[in-house]
Coordinates of C-alpha atoms and ligand atoms in Angstrom, one line a residue:
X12 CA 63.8 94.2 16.1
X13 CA 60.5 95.2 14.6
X14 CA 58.9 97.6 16.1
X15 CA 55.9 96.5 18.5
X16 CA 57.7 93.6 19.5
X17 CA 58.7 92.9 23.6
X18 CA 62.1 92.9 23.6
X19 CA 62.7 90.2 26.8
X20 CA 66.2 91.8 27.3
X21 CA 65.2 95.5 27.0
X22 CA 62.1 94.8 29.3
X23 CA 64.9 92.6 31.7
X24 CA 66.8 95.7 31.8
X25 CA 64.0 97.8 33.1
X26 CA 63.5 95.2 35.7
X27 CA 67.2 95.8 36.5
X28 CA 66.8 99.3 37.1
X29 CA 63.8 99.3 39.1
X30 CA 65.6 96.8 41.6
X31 CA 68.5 98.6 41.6
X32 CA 66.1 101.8 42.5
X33 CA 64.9 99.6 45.4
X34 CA 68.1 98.5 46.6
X35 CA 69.3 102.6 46.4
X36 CA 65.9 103.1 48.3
X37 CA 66.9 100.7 50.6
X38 CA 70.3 101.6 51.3
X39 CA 69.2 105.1 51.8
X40 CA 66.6 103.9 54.9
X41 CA 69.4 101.9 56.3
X42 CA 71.5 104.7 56.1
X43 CA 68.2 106.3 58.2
X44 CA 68.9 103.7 60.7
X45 CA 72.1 104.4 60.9
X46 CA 72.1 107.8 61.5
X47 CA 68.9 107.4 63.4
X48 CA 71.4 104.9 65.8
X49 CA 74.5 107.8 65.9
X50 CA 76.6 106.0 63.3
X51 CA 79.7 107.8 63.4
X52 CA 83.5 107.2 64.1
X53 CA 84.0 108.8 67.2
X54 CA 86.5 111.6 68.3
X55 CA 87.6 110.3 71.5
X56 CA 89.8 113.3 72.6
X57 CA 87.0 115.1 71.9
X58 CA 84.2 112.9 73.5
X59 CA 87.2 112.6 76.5
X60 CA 87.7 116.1 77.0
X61 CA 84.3 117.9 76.3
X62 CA 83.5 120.9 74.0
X63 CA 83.7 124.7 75.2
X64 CA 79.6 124.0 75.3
X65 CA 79.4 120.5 76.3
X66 CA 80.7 118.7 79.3
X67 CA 82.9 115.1 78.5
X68 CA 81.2 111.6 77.8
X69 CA 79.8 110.7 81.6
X70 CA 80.6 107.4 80.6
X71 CA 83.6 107.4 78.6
X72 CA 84.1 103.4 79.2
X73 CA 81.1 103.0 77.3
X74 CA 82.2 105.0 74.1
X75 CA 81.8 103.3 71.0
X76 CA 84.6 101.1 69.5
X77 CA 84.5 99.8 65.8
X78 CA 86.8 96.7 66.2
X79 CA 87.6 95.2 63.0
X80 CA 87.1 91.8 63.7
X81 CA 85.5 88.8 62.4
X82 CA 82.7 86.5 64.3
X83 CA 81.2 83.1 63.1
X84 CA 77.7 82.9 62.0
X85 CA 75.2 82.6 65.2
X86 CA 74.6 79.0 66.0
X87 CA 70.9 77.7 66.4
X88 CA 70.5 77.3 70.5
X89 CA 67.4 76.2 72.4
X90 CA 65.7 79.3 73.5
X91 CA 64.9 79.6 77.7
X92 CA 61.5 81.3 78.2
X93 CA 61.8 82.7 82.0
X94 CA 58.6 83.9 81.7
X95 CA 57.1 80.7 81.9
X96 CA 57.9 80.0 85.5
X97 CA 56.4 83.3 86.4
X98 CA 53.8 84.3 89.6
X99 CA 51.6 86.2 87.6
X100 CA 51.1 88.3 91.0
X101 CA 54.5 89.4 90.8
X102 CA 55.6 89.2 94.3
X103 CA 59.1 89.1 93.5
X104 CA 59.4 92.0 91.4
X105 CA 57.0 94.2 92.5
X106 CA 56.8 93.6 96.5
X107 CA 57.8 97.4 97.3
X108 CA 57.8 98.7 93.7
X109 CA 55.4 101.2 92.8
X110 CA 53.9 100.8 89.5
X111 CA 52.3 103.7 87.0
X112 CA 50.7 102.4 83.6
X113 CA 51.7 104.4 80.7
X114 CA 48.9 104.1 78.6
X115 CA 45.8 101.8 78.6
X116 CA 47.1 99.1 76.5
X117 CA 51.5 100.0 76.5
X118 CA 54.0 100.7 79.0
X119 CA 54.3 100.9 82.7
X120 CA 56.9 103.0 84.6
X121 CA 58.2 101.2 88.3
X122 CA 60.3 102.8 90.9
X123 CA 61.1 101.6 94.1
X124 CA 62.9 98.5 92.9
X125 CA 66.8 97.6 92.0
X126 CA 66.6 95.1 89.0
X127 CA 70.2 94.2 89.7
X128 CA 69.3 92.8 92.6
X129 CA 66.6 90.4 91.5
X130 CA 66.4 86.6 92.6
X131 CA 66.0 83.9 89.9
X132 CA 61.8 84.3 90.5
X133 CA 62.2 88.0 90.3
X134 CA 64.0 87.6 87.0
X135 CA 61.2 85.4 85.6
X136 CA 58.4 87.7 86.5
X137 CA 60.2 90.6 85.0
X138 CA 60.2 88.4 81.2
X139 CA 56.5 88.1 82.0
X140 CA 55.8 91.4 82.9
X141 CA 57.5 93.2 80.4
X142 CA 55.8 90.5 77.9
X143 CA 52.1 91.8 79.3
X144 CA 53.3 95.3 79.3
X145 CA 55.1 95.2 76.3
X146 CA 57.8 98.0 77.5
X147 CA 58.8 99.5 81.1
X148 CA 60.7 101.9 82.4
X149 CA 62.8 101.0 85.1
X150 CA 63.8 104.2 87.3
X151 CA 66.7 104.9 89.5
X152 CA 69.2 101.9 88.5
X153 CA 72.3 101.2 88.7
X154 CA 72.8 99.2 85.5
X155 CA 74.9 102.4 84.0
X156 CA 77.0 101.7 87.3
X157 CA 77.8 98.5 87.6
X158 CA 80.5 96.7 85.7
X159 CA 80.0 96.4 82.3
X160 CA 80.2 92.5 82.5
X161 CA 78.1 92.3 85.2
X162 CA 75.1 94.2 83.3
X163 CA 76.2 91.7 80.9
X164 CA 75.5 88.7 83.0
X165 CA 72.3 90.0 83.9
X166 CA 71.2 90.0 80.8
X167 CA 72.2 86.4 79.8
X168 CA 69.6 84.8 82.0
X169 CA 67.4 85.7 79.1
X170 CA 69.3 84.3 76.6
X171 CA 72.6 84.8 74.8
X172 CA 73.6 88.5 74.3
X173 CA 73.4 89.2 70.0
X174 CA 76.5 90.6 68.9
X175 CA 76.0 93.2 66.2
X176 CA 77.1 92.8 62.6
X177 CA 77.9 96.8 62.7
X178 CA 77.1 98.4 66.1
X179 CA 79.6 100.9 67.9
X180 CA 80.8 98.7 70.9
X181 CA 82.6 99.3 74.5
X182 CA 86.2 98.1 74.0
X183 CA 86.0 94.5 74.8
X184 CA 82.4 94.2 74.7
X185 CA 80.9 93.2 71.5
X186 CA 78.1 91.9 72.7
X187 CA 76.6 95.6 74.4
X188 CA 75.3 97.6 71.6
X189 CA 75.8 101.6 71.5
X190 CA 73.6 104.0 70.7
X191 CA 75.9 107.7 70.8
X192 CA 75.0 110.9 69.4
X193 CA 78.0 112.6 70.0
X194 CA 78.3 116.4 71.5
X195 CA 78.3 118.9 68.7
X196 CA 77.2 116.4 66.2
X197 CA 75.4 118.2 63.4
X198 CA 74.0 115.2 61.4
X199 CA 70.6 116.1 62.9
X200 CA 70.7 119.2 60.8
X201 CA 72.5 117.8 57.9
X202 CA 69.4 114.9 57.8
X203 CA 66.5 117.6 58.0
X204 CA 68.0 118.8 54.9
X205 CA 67.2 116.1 52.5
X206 CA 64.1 114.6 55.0
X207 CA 61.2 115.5 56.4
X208 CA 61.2 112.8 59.6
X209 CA 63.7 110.6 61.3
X210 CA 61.2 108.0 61.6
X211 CA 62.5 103.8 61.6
X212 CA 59.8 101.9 63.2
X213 CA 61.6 98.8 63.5
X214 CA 61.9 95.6 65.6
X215 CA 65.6 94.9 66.6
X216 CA 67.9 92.8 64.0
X217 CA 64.8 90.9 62.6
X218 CA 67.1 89.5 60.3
X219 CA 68.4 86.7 62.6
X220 CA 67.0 83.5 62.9
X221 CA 66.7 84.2 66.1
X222 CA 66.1 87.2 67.0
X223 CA 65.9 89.0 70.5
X224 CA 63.1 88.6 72.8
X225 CA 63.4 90.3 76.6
X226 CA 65.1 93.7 75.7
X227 CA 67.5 96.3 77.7
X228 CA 68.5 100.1 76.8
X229 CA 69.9 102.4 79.4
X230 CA 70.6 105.7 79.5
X231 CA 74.4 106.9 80.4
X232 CA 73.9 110.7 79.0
X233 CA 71.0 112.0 77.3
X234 CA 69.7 115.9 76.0
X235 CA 67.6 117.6 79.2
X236 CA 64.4 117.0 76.2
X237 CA 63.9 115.2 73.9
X238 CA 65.1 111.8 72.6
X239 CA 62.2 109.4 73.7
X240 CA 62.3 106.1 72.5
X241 CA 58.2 105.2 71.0
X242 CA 57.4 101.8 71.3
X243 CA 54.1 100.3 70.0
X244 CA 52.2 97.3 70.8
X245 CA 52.3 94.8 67.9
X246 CA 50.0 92.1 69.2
X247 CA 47.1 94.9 69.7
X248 CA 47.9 95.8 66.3
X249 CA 47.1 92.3 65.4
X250 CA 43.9 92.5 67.0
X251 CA 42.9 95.6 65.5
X252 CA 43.2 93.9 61.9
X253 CA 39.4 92.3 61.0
X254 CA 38.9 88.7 61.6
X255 CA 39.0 87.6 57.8
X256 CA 42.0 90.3 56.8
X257 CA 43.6 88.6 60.2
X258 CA 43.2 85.1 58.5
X259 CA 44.5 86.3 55.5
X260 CA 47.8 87.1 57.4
X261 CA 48.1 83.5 58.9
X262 CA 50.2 81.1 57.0
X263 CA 52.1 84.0 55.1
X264 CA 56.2 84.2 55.7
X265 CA 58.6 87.2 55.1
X266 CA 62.1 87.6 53.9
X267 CA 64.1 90.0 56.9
X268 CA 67.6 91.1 55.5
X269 CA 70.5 92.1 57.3
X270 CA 72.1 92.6 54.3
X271 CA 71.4 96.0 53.5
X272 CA 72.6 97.2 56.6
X273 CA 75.7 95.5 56.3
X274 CA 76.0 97.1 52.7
X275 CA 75.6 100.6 54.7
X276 CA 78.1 100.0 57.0
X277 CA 80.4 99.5 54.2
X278 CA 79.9 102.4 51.9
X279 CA 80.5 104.6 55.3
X280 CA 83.5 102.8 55.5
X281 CA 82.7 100.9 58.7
X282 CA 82.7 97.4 59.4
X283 CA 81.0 94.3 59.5
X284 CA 81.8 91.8 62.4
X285 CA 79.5 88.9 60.3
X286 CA 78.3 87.5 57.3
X287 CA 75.2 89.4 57.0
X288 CA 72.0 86.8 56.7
X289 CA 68.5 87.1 55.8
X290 CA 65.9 84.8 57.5
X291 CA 62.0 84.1 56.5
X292 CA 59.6 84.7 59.5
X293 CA 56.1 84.4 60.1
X294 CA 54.0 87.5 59.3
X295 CA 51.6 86.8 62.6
X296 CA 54.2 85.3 65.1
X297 CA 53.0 83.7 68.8
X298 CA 54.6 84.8 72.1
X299 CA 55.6 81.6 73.5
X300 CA 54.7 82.4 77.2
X301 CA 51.4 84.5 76.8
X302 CA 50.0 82.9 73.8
X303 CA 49.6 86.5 72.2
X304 CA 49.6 86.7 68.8
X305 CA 51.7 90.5 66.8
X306 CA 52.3 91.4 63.9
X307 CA 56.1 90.9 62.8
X308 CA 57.5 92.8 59.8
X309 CA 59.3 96.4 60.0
X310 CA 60.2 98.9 57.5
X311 CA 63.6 98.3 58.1
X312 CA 64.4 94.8 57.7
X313 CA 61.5 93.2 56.3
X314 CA 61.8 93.0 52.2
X315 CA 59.4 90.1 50.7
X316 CA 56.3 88.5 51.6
X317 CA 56.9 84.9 50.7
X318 CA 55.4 83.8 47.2
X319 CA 54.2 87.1 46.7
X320 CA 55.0 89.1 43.5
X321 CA 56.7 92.3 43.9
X322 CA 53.5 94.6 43.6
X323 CA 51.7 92.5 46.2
X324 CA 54.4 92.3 48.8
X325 CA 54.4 96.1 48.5
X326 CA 51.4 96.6 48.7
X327 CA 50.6 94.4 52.0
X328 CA 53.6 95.4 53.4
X329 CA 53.0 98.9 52.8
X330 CA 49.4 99.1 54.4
X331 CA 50.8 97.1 57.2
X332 CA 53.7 99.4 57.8
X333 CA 51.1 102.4 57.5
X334 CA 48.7 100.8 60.2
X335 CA 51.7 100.1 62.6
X336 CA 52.9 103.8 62.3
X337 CA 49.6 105.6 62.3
X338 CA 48.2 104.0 65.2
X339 CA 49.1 106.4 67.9
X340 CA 46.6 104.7 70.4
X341 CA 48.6 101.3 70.9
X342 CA 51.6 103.6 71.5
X343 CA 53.9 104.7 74.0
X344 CA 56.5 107.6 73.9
X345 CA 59.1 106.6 77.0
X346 CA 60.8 109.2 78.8
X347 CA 64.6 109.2 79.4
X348 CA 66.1 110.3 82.3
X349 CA 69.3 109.8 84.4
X350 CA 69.5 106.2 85.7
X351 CA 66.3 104.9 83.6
X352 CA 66.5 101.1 82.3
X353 CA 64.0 100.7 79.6
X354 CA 63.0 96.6 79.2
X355 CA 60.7 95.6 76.3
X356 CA 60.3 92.3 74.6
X357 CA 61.1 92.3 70.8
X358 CA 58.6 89.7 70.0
X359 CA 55.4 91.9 70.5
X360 CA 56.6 95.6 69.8
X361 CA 58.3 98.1 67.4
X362 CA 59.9 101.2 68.1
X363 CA 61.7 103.8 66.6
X364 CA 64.2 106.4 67.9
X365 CA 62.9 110.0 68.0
X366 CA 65.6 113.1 67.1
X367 CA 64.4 115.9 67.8
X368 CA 66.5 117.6 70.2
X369 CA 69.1 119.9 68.1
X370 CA 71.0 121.9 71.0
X371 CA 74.2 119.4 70.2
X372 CA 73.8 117.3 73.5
X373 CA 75.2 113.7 73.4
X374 CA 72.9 111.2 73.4
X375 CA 74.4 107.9 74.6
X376 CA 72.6 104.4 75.3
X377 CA 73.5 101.0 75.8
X378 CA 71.6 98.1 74.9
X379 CA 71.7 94.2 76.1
X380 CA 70.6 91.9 73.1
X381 CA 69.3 88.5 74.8
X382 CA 68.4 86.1 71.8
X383 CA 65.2 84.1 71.9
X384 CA 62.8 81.3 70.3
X385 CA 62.5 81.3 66.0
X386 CA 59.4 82.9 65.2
X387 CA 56.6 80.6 65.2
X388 CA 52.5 80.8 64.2
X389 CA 50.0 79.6 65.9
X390 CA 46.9 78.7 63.9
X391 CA 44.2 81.2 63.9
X392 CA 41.8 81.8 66.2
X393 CA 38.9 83.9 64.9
Ligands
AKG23 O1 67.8 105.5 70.3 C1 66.7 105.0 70.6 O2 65.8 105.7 71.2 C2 66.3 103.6 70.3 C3 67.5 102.9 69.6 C4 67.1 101.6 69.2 O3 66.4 101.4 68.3 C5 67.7 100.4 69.9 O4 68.5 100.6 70.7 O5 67.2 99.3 69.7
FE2_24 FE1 66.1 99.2 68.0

């Protein structure tokens, strides 16, 4: 070809590399997640017996399972929205609780109160509470207790339990997903190596159509410091965002992929219980039962602003990313601690695991999925 000429396949090529660079990049922040989540196979003598420094799993019903086996795509279902048959006083939930904000506009801690034994009006407040509060600690539970299918149940009154495409699960529970940093582990150390945070702000499996709302993690075994869970408010990040760069927003859809992380799971030789998908969402989504409107795209699953080109997706998703992470005031670092249920609701929030605790304690969670709505807008407000 003469020189000076564009060669359309050359400059194809180049376009080939730089989205296989992306995918690589990708992978490499799902892997993040992954290890960010405890993605390991376990050693179950091990984890059964304890180390010479650490005692056994406290919970060895709940250690994590990688069953090889194959579940149909979700099914669209008509979401339930407890919330909306809700006393705003709370009178159900929070009769003899006692209740301690966390921070002006994100979390509350309560005490004094056994979620498992909540009627039908005490489970709808607690879908609107947590939706006003974004997340709560739950103190002194007995969810880690109880039967595993009765935590289960419990959780279904919010809508059908997600089963994870690659999650550890208890053995004959696919539907509770595990969290377990096993005793001894040294992956922390092995991470710090090649990066300088453990960071993956994140809402959960944002990939689905539709994805979680109402939210459960408890603790079964945890380091005596360290490992909080930070959780930040996404609709006041909304409102933060200027009237006319808040307009701009409205209207605009993103690709989520699951796909990536499926990809992970099999380059580390695990498996993957579903046909990963990938789902377009609105950027500014609407809680269905308070009207709030929060920003919805992660770092992790969200790849593509709709009719976008590449360098403008970036870029918005980018400065969006960067507001979310560096906005310490609408965030919340929650505390662990034996018997602690931490609810938040998907829709409004991201959070990200923090590791930072490197004496080799396990670290072992278990989290109840409950689907909810589609995204949807709502047209903007000013
Ligand atoms: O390990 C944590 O603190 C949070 C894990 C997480 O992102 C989740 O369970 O959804
Ligand atoms: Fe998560």
């Amino acid at each position: 070809m003469a020189p000076g000429l564009i060669d359309p396949i050359a400059d194809r090529t180049v376009d080939v590399q730089a989205e296989t660079i992306t995918a690589k990049d990708k992978l490499q922040s799902t892997y993040k997640e992954a290890f960010a989540q405890g993605a390991k196979t376990t050693n179950y003598e091990a984890e059964l017996k304890g180390s010479g420094k650490h005692p056994p799993a406290k919970y060895p019903h709940y250690l994590p399972y990688w069953e090889d086996v194959k579940y149909p795509a979700l099914e669209p279902f008509e979401a339930v929205q407890p919330g909306k048959d809700a006393d705003p006083s709370f009178p159900n939930l929070l009769a003899n609780a006692e209740v301690k904000d966390v921070t002006a506009n994100i979390g509350a801690e309560v005490s004094g109160m056994q979620l498992s034994k909540l009627n039908k009006a005490g489970k709808d407040e607690l879908a609107l509470f947590v939706a006003q509060k974004k997340v709560v600690a739950f103190r002194n539970q007995d969810f880690a207790d109880l039967p595993i299918q009765e935590a289960l149940d419990f959780a279904e009154y919010y809508g059908p339990s997600h089963i994870h495409q690659a999650s550890g699960a208890p053995k004959g529970f696919p539907r509770v997903h595990l969290v377990h940093r096993s005793a001894d582990d040294t992956t922390a150390n092995d991470f710090f190596q090649e990066r300088t945070n453990s960071i993956t702000w994140h809402t959960d499996v944002s990939f689905e159509m539709q994805p979680p709302g109402t939210t459960f993690l408890y603790l079964l075994d945890g380091p005596a410091a360290g490992g909080d869970t930070l959780f930040g408010n996404m609709a006041v990040a909304y409102q933060r965002l200027s009237p006319a760069f808040q307009q701009r927003l409205h209207g605009l859809k993103a690709v989520h992929s699951g796909h990536e992380q499926a990809a992970s799971a099999l380059a580390r030789k695990s498996i993957v219980r579903r046909e990963p998908v990938s789902n377009v969402h609105p950027i500014v989504r609407t809680h269905p039962v308070t009207g709030e409107k929060a920003l919805y795209v992660n770092p992790q699953f969200t790849r593509r602003i709709v009719g976008f080109k590449k360098e403008e997706s970036d870029m918005l998703l980018q400065f969006l990313y960067n507001h979310i992470a560096l906005c310490a005031d609408l965030q919340a670092r929650m505390k662990w601690e034996a018997k602690t249920v931490i609810v938040w609701d998907n829709r409004v929030t991201a959070h990200t695991a923090i590791l930072d605790w490197q004496d080799g304690s396990r670290r072992h969670l278990a989290r109840l999925t409950p689907q909810a709505e589609r995204p949807y807008e709502t047209p903007f407000e000013g």
